[in-house]
Amino acid sequence: MLKIRNKVWKLIFLLTTIFIALGVERGESMNANSDKILLPNDVRKLLNVDNKEIVELCKKTSVNPKKDSKGQIYFSVDEVRKLKNAKSSVVAEMSEKKSALSLVSKPNSQAVVNNLLDTLNKMENSITTSMSKILDEKLEGMDDVVLELVRCKTENENLKNKVNELNKENFKLKNILNSFKPLMCGFYIKKEEENNIII
């Protein structure tokens, strides 16, 4: 008997839930059931949405879900009706946007693509010409600079060679000068050549 009673209560609960769900889906008046509550899980199933969409619909319809003493969120049947109406309006808006997008014909979109390609080609050509002009202006004097650099380098090498030759000549002259021995009254006598180093 107890098992039958439990089954009957479960059946009543199940029928009540189905009746509420059918009433909310069909938009039937539920003034008698307006004090009934639905959990977010039930709302997700009824509206076929996820939590994020429920939050967006709540913001759109200004529905504030309530919390029970255990901190669990619940919705009234009227609030669920509002959410369902908001969802149907969102679906209608989306279908209107899709139909408006489908109005754009393929030849029009091809013309837009061709127009974009032409614009990109023009931009590329203008950038290329302006960059080549700038580079030509900057490199215009570079030929003269390179020639001047080569001339300076050869002149520098020539000067180094002359300095080396002058150093050798200076060394020879110092050796020759050291080969003379000073005497009185500004006279000099040449030393023997054995002591001199000649390079």
PDB file of C-alpha atoms in Angstrom:
ATOM      1  CA  MET A   1       0.000   0.000   0.000  1.00  0.00           C
ATOM      2  CA  LEU A   2       2.818   2.349   0.880  1.00  0.00           C
ATOM      3  CA  LYS A   3       4.497   1.676  -2.457  1.00  0.00           C
ATOM      4  CA  ILE A   4       1.296   2.482  -4.327  1.00  0.00           C
ATOM      5  CA  ARG A   5       0.861   5.709  -2.366  1.00  0.00           C
ATOM      6  CA  ASN A   6       4.455   6.787  -3.197  1.00  0.00           C
ATOM      7  CA  LYS A   7       3.894   5.977  -6.852  1.00  0.00           C
ATOM      8  CA  VAL A   8       0.663   8.006  -6.863  1.00  0.00           C
ATOM      9  CA  TRP A   9       2.426  11.014  -5.317  1.00  0.00           C
ATOM     10  CA  LYS A  10       5.237  10.717  -7.853  1.00  0.00           C
ATOM     11  CA  LEU A  11       2.685  10.538 -10.655  1.00  0.00           C
ATOM     12  CA  ILE A  12       0.850  13.607  -9.330  1.00  0.00           C
ATOM     13  CA  PHE A  13       4.103  15.522  -9.038  1.00  0.00           C
ATOM     14  CA  LEU A  14       5.113  14.478 -12.537  1.00  0.00           C
ATOM     15  CA  LEU A  15       1.725  15.438 -14.005  1.00  0.00           C
ATOM     16  CA  THR A  16       1.823  18.802 -12.229  1.00  0.00           C
ATOM     17  CA  THR A  17       5.292  19.515 -13.588  1.00  0.00           C
ATOM     18  CA  ILE A  18       4.216  18.521 -17.099  1.00  0.00           C
ATOM     19  CA  PHE A  19       1.059  20.619 -16.816  1.00  0.00           C
ATOM     20  CA  ILE A  20       3.110  23.649 -15.711  1.00  0.00           C
ATOM     21  CA  ALA A  21       5.610  23.086 -18.482  1.00  0.00           C
ATOM     22  CA  LEU A  22       2.902  22.733 -21.131  1.00  0.00           C
ATOM     23  CA  GLY A  23       1.084  25.753 -19.808  1.00  0.00           C
ATOM     24  CA  VAL A  24       4.247  27.886 -19.912  1.00  0.00           C
ATOM     25  CA  GLU A  25       5.170  26.689 -23.395  1.00  0.00           C
ATOM     26  CA  ARG A  26       1.719  27.358 -24.808  1.00  0.00           C
ATOM     27  CA  GLY A  27       1.391  30.647 -23.000  1.00  0.00           C
ATOM     28  CA  GLU A  28      -1.827  29.568 -21.310  1.00  0.00           C
ATOM     29  CA  SER A  29      -2.989  31.476 -18.299  1.00  0.00           C
ATOM     30  CA  MET A  30      -1.778  30.045 -15.059  1.00  0.00           C
ATOM     31  CA  ASN A  31      -3.179  32.373 -12.513  1.00  0.00           C
ATOM     32  CA  ALA A  32      -3.829  29.445 -10.269  1.00  0.00           C
ATOM     33  CA  ASN A  33      -0.211  28.313 -10.595  1.00  0.00           C
ATOM     34  CA  SER A  34       1.414  31.753 -10.483  1.00  0.00           C
ATOM     35  CA  ASP A  35       2.755  30.972  -7.022  1.00  0.00           C
ATOM     36  CA  LYS A  36       4.536  27.858  -8.373  1.00  0.00           C
ATOM     37  CA  ILE A  37       8.286  28.069  -8.670  1.00  0.00           C
ATOM     38  CA  LEU A  38      10.696  26.720 -11.243  1.00  0.00           C
ATOM     39  CA  LEU A  39      14.365  26.076 -10.713  1.00  0.00           C
ATOM     40  CA  PRO A  40      16.982  27.275 -13.244  1.00  0.00           C
ATOM     41  CA  ASN A  41      17.385  23.693 -14.446  1.00  0.00           C
ATOM     42  CA  ASP A  42      13.664  23.570 -15.315  1.00  0.00           C
ATOM     43  CA  VAL A  43      13.869  26.965 -17.036  1.00  0.00           C
ATOM     44  CA  ARG A  44      16.831  25.782 -19.107  1.00  0.00           C
ATOM     45  CA  LYS A  45      14.855  22.753 -20.236  1.00  0.00           C
ATOM     46  CA  LEU A  46      11.667  24.702 -20.941  1.00  0.00           C
ATOM     47  CA  LEU A  47      13.338  27.491 -22.924  1.00  0.00           C
ATOM     48  CA  ASN A  48      16.079  25.297 -24.383  1.00  0.00           C
ATOM     49  CA  VAL A  49      18.809  27.784 -23.397  1.00  0.00           C
ATOM     50  CA  ASP A  50      21.935  27.772 -21.257  1.00  0.00           C
ATOM     51  CA  ASN A  51      22.678  29.829 -18.124  1.00  0.00           C
ATOM     52  CA  LYS A  52      24.334  32.650 -20.052  1.00  0.00           C
ATOM     53  CA  GLU A  53      21.269  33.107 -22.250  1.00  0.00           C
ATOM     54  CA  ILE A  54      19.032  33.028 -19.175  1.00  0.00           C
ATOM     55  CA  VAL A  55      21.074  35.842 -17.632  1.00  0.00           C
ATOM     56  CA  GLU A  56      20.834  37.880 -20.857  1.00  0.00           C
ATOM     57  CA  LEU A  57      17.078  37.313 -21.054  1.00  0.00           C
ATOM     58  CA  CYS A  58      16.732  38.331 -17.387  1.00  0.00           C
ATOM     59  CA  LYS A  59      18.611  41.565 -18.104  1.00  0.00           C
ATOM     60  CA  LYS A  60      16.472  42.223 -21.175  1.00  0.00           C
ATOM     61  CA  THR A  61      13.179  41.664 -19.347  1.00  0.00           C
ATOM     62  CA  SER A  62      14.321  43.102 -15.988  1.00  0.00           C
ATOM     63  CA  VAL A  63      13.469  39.831 -14.261  1.00  0.00           C
ATOM     64  CA  ASN A  64      15.276  39.322 -10.982  1.00  0.00           C
ATOM     65  CA  PRO A  65      15.267  35.687  -9.882  1.00  0.00           C
ATOM     66  CA  LYS A  66      14.657  35.106  -6.208  1.00  0.00           C
ATOM     67  CA  LYS A  67      16.495  32.940  -3.702  1.00  0.00           C
ATOM     68  CA  ASP A  68      14.950  30.639  -1.166  1.00  0.00           C
ATOM     69  CA  SER A  69      16.115  30.148   2.408  1.00  0.00           C
ATOM     70  CA  LYS A  70      18.771  27.667   1.230  1.00  0.00           C
ATOM     71  CA  GLY A  71      20.173  30.194  -1.252  1.00  0.00           C
ATOM     72  CA  GLN A  72      18.832  28.329  -4.267  1.00  0.00           C
ATOM     73  CA  ILE A  73      17.655  30.468  -7.190  1.00  0.00           C
ATOM     74  CA  TYR A  74      14.090  30.047  -8.455  1.00  0.00           C
ATOM     75  CA  PHE A  75      11.710  31.681 -10.943  1.00  0.00           C
ATOM     76  CA  SER A  76       7.985  32.186 -10.791  1.00  0.00           C
ATOM     77  CA  VAL A  77       5.790  31.019 -13.676  1.00  0.00           C
ATOM     78  CA  ASP A  78       5.087  34.641 -14.671  1.00  0.00           C
ATOM     79  CA  GLU A  79       8.813  35.341 -14.838  1.00  0.00           C
ATOM     80  CA  VAL A  80       9.315  32.275 -17.016  1.00  0.00           C
ATOM     81  CA  ARG A  81       6.551  33.533 -19.334  1.00  0.00           C
ATOM     82  CA  LYS A  82       8.369  36.867 -19.631  1.00  0.00           C
ATOM     83  CA  LEU A  83      11.629  35.083 -20.405  1.00  0.00           C
ATOM     84  CA  LYS A  84       9.902  32.940 -23.018  1.00  0.00           C
ATOM     85  CA  ASN A  85       8.407  36.012 -24.701  1.00  0.00           C
ATOM     86  CA  ALA A  86      11.802  37.702 -24.672  1.00  0.00           C
ATOM     87  CA  LYS A  87      13.397  34.619 -26.209  1.00  0.00           C
ATOM     88  CA  SER A  88      10.802  34.466 -28.967  1.00  0.00           C
ATOM     89  CA  SER A  89      11.399  38.173 -29.741  1.00  0.00           C
ATOM     90  CA  VAL A  90      15.173  37.567 -29.872  1.00  0.00           C
ATOM     91  CA  VAL A  91      14.624  34.627 -32.228  1.00  0.00           C
ATOM     92  CA  ALA A  92      12.377  36.802 -34.414  1.00  0.00           C
ATOM     93  CA  GLU A  93      15.027  39.563 -34.525  1.00  0.00           C
ATOM     94  CA  MET A  94      17.689  37.056 -35.505  1.00  0.00           C
ATOM     95  CA  SER A  95      15.524  35.666 -38.313  1.00  0.00           C
ATOM     96  CA  GLU A  96      14.917  39.225 -39.573  1.00  0.00           C
ATOM     97  CA  LYS A  97      18.671  39.891 -39.596  1.00  0.00           C
ATOM     98  CA  LYS A  98      19.281  36.651 -41.485  1.00  0.00           C
ATOM     99  CA  SER A  99      16.666  37.565 -44.070  1.00  0.00           C
ATOM    100  CA  ALA A 100      18.189  41.046 -44.443  1.00  0.00           C
ATOM    101  CA  LEU A 101      21.613  39.511 -44.963  1.00  0.00           C
ATOM    102  CA  SER A 102      20.238  37.106 -47.537  1.00  0.00           C
ATOM    103  CA  LEU A 103      18.890  40.102 -49.479  1.00  0.00           C
ATOM    104  CA  VAL A 104      22.469  41.038 -50.373  1.00  0.00           C
ATOM    105  CA  SER A 105      22.889  39.260 -53.669  1.00  0.00           C
ATOM    106  CA  LYS A 106      26.034  37.458 -54.746  1.00  0.00           C
ATOM    107  CA  PRO A 107      26.749  39.783 -57.685  1.00  0.00           C
ATOM    108  CA  ASN A 108      26.639  42.718 -55.252  1.00  0.00           C
ATOM    109  CA  SER A 109      29.046  41.004 -52.899  1.00  0.00           C
ATOM    110  CA  GLN A 110      31.310  40.159 -55.840  1.00  0.00           C
ATOM    111  CA  ALA A 111      31.248  43.822 -56.857  1.00  0.00           C
ATOM    112  CA  VAL A 112      32.216  44.817 -53.319  1.00  0.00           C
ATOM    113  CA  VAL A 113      35.102  42.319 -53.361  1.00  0.00           C
ATOM    114  CA  ASN A 114      36.271  43.587 -56.755  1.00  0.00           C
ATOM    115  CA  ASN A 115      36.053  47.173 -55.521  1.00  0.00           C
ATOM    116  CA  LEU A 116      38.144  46.288 -52.460  1.00  0.00           C
ATOM    117  CA  LEU A 117      40.732  44.546 -54.626  1.00  0.00           C
ATOM    118  CA  ASP A 118      40.975  47.575 -56.928  1.00  0.00           C
ATOM    119  CA  THR A 119      41.386  49.875 -53.935  1.00  0.00           C
ATOM    120  CA  LEU A 120      44.105  47.643 -52.469  1.00  0.00           C
ATOM    121  CA  ASN A 121      45.943  47.569 -55.820  1.00  0.00           C
ATOM    122  CA  LYS A 122      45.814  51.368 -56.043  1.00  0.00           C
ATOM    123  CA  MET A 123      47.116  51.689 -52.479  1.00  0.00           C
ATOM    124  CA  GLU A 124      49.917  49.221 -53.204  1.00  0.00           C
ATOM    125  CA  ASN A 125      50.936  51.105 -56.352  1.00  0.00           C
ATOM    126  CA  SER A 126      50.895  54.490 -54.619  1.00  0.00           C
ATOM    127  CA  ILE A 127      52.938  53.164 -51.682  1.00  0.00           C
ATOM    128  CA  THR A 128      55.450  51.554 -54.045  1.00  0.00           C
ATOM    129  CA  THR A 129      55.913  54.700 -56.119  1.00  0.00           C
ATOM    130  CA  SER A 130      56.235  56.957 -53.076  1.00  0.00           C
ATOM    131  CA  MET A 131      58.778  54.611 -51.444  1.00  0.00           C
ATOM    132  CA  SER A 132      60.819  54.378 -54.657  1.00  0.00           C
ATOM    133  CA  LYS A 133      60.844  58.194 -54.958  1.00  0.00           C
ATOM    134  CA  ILE A 134      62.007  58.547 -51.361  1.00  0.00           C
ATOM    135  CA  LEU A 135      64.734  55.926 -51.811  1.00  0.00           C
ATOM    136  CA  ASP A 136      65.905  57.553 -55.068  1.00  0.00           C
ATOM    137  CA  GLU A 137      66.127  60.945 -53.346  1.00  0.00           C
ATOM    138  CA  LYS A 138      68.048  59.499 -50.397  1.00  0.00           C
ATOM    139  CA  LEU A 139      70.428  57.476 -52.583  1.00  0.00           C
ATOM    140  CA  GLU A 140      70.929  60.215 -55.178  1.00  0.00           C
ATOM    141  CA  GLY A 141      74.099  61.586 -53.577  1.00  0.00           C
ATOM    142  CA  MET A 142      75.420  58.166 -52.544  1.00  0.00           C
ATOM    143  CA  ASP A 143      77.404  57.664 -55.797  1.00  0.00           C
ATOM    144  CA  ASP A 144      79.379  60.830 -55.139  1.00  0.00           C
ATOM    145  CA  VAL A 145      79.911  59.814 -51.511  1.00  0.00           C
ATOM    146  CA  VAL A 146      81.209  56.374 -52.536  1.00  0.00           C
ATOM    147  CA  LEU A 147      83.621  57.906 -55.068  1.00  0.00           C
ATOM    148  CA  GLU A 148      84.863  60.410 -52.489  1.00  0.00           C
ATOM    149  CA  LEU A 149      85.335  57.586 -49.976  1.00  0.00           C
ATOM    150  CA  VAL A 150      87.417  55.552 -52.455  1.00  0.00           C
ATOM    151  CA  ARG A 151      89.513  58.625 -53.314  1.00  0.00           C
ATOM    152  CA  CYS A 152      90.123  59.353 -49.617  1.00  0.00           C
ATOM    153  CA  LYS A 153      91.115  55.763 -48.966  1.00  0.00           C
ATOM    154  CA  THR A 154      93.685  55.711 -51.789  1.00  0.00           C
ATOM    155  CA  GLU A 155      95.037  59.079 -50.672  1.00  0.00           C
ATOM    156  CA  ASN A 156      95.311  57.757 -47.128  1.00  0.00           C
ATOM    157  CA  GLU A 157      97.298  54.715 -48.354  1.00  0.00           C
ATOM    158  CA  ASN A 158      99.627  56.991 -50.326  1.00  0.00           C
ATOM    159  CA  LEU A 159     100.209  59.166 -47.278  1.00  0.00           C
ATOM    160  CA  LYS A 160     100.992  56.103 -45.132  1.00  0.00           C
ATOM    161  CA  ASN A 161     103.573  54.967 -47.677  1.00  0.00           C
ATOM    162  CA  LYS A 162     105.170  58.443 -47.716  1.00  0.00           C
ATOM    163  CA  VAL A 163     105.302  58.473 -43.897  1.00  0.00           C
ATOM    164  CA  ASN A 164     107.048  55.083 -43.926  1.00  0.00           C
ATOM    165  CA  GLU A 165     109.595  56.297 -46.498  1.00  0.00           C
ATOM    166  CA  LEU A 166     110.230  59.491 -44.511  1.00  0.00           C
ATOM    167  CA  ASN A 167     110.722  57.451 -41.327  1.00  0.00           C
ATOM    168  CA  LYS A 168     113.313  55.284 -43.067  1.00  0.00           C
ATOM    169  CA  GLU A 169     115.092  58.354 -44.456  1.00  0.00           C
ATOM    170  CA  ASN A 170     115.000  60.003 -41.009  1.00  0.00           C
ATOM    171  CA  PHE A 171     116.566  56.899 -39.471  1.00  0.00           C
ATOM    172  CA  LYS A 172     119.326  56.882 -42.091  1.00  0.00           C
ATOM    173  CA  LEU A 173     120.048  60.560 -41.543  1.00  0.00           C
ATOM    174  CA  LYS A 174     120.210  60.072 -37.767  1.00  0.00           C
ATOM    175  CA  ASN A 175     122.691  57.226 -38.271  1.00  0.00           C
ATOM    176  CA  ILE A 176     124.795  59.414 -40.544  1.00  0.00           C
ATOM    177  CA  LEU A 177     124.652  62.249 -38.013  1.00  0.00           C
ATOM    178  CA  ASN A 178     125.691  59.881 -35.212  1.00  0.00           C
ATOM    179  CA  SER A 179     128.664  58.716 -37.313  1.00  0.00           C
ATOM    180  CA  PHE A 180     130.359  62.134 -36.830  1.00  0.00           C
ATOM    181  CA  LYS A 181     132.254  62.981 -33.689  1.00  0.00           C
ATOM    182  CA  PRO A 182     132.245  66.641 -32.603  1.00  0.00           C
ATOM    183  CA  LEU A 183     135.549  68.455 -32.202  1.00  0.00           C
ATOM    184  CA  MET A 184     136.326  72.004 -31.080  1.00  0.00           C
ATOM    185  CA  CYS A 185     135.100  75.105 -32.870  1.00  0.00           C
ATOM    186  CA  GLY A 186     132.292  73.345 -34.739  1.00  0.00           C
ATOM    187  CA  PHE A 187     134.416  70.818 -36.543  1.00  0.00           C
ATOM    188  CA  TYR A 188     133.388  67.189 -36.799  1.00  0.00           C
ATOM    189  CA  ILE A 189     135.272  64.050 -37.595  1.00  0.00           C
ATOM    190  CA  LYS A 190     133.703  60.912 -39.065  1.00  0.00           C
ATOM    191  CA  LYS A 191     133.809  57.806 -36.848  1.00  0.00           C
ATOM    192  CA  GLU A 192     134.722  54.435 -38.200  1.00  0.00           C
ATOM    193  CA  GLU A 193     132.041  52.673 -40.164  1.00  0.00           C
ATOM    194  CA  GLU A 194     132.113  49.545 -38.025  1.00  0.00           C
ATOM    195  CA  ASN A 195     130.128  51.250 -35.306  1.00  0.00           C
ATOM    196  CA  ASN A 196     127.433  52.539 -37.645  1.00  0.00           C
ATOM    197  CA  ILE A 197     124.327  50.518 -38.423  1.00  0.00           C
ATOM    198  CA  ILE A 198     123.138  51.202 -41.956  1.00  0.00           C
ATOM    199  CA  ILE A 199     119.677  50.164 -42.952  1.00  0.00           C
TER     200      ILE A 199
END
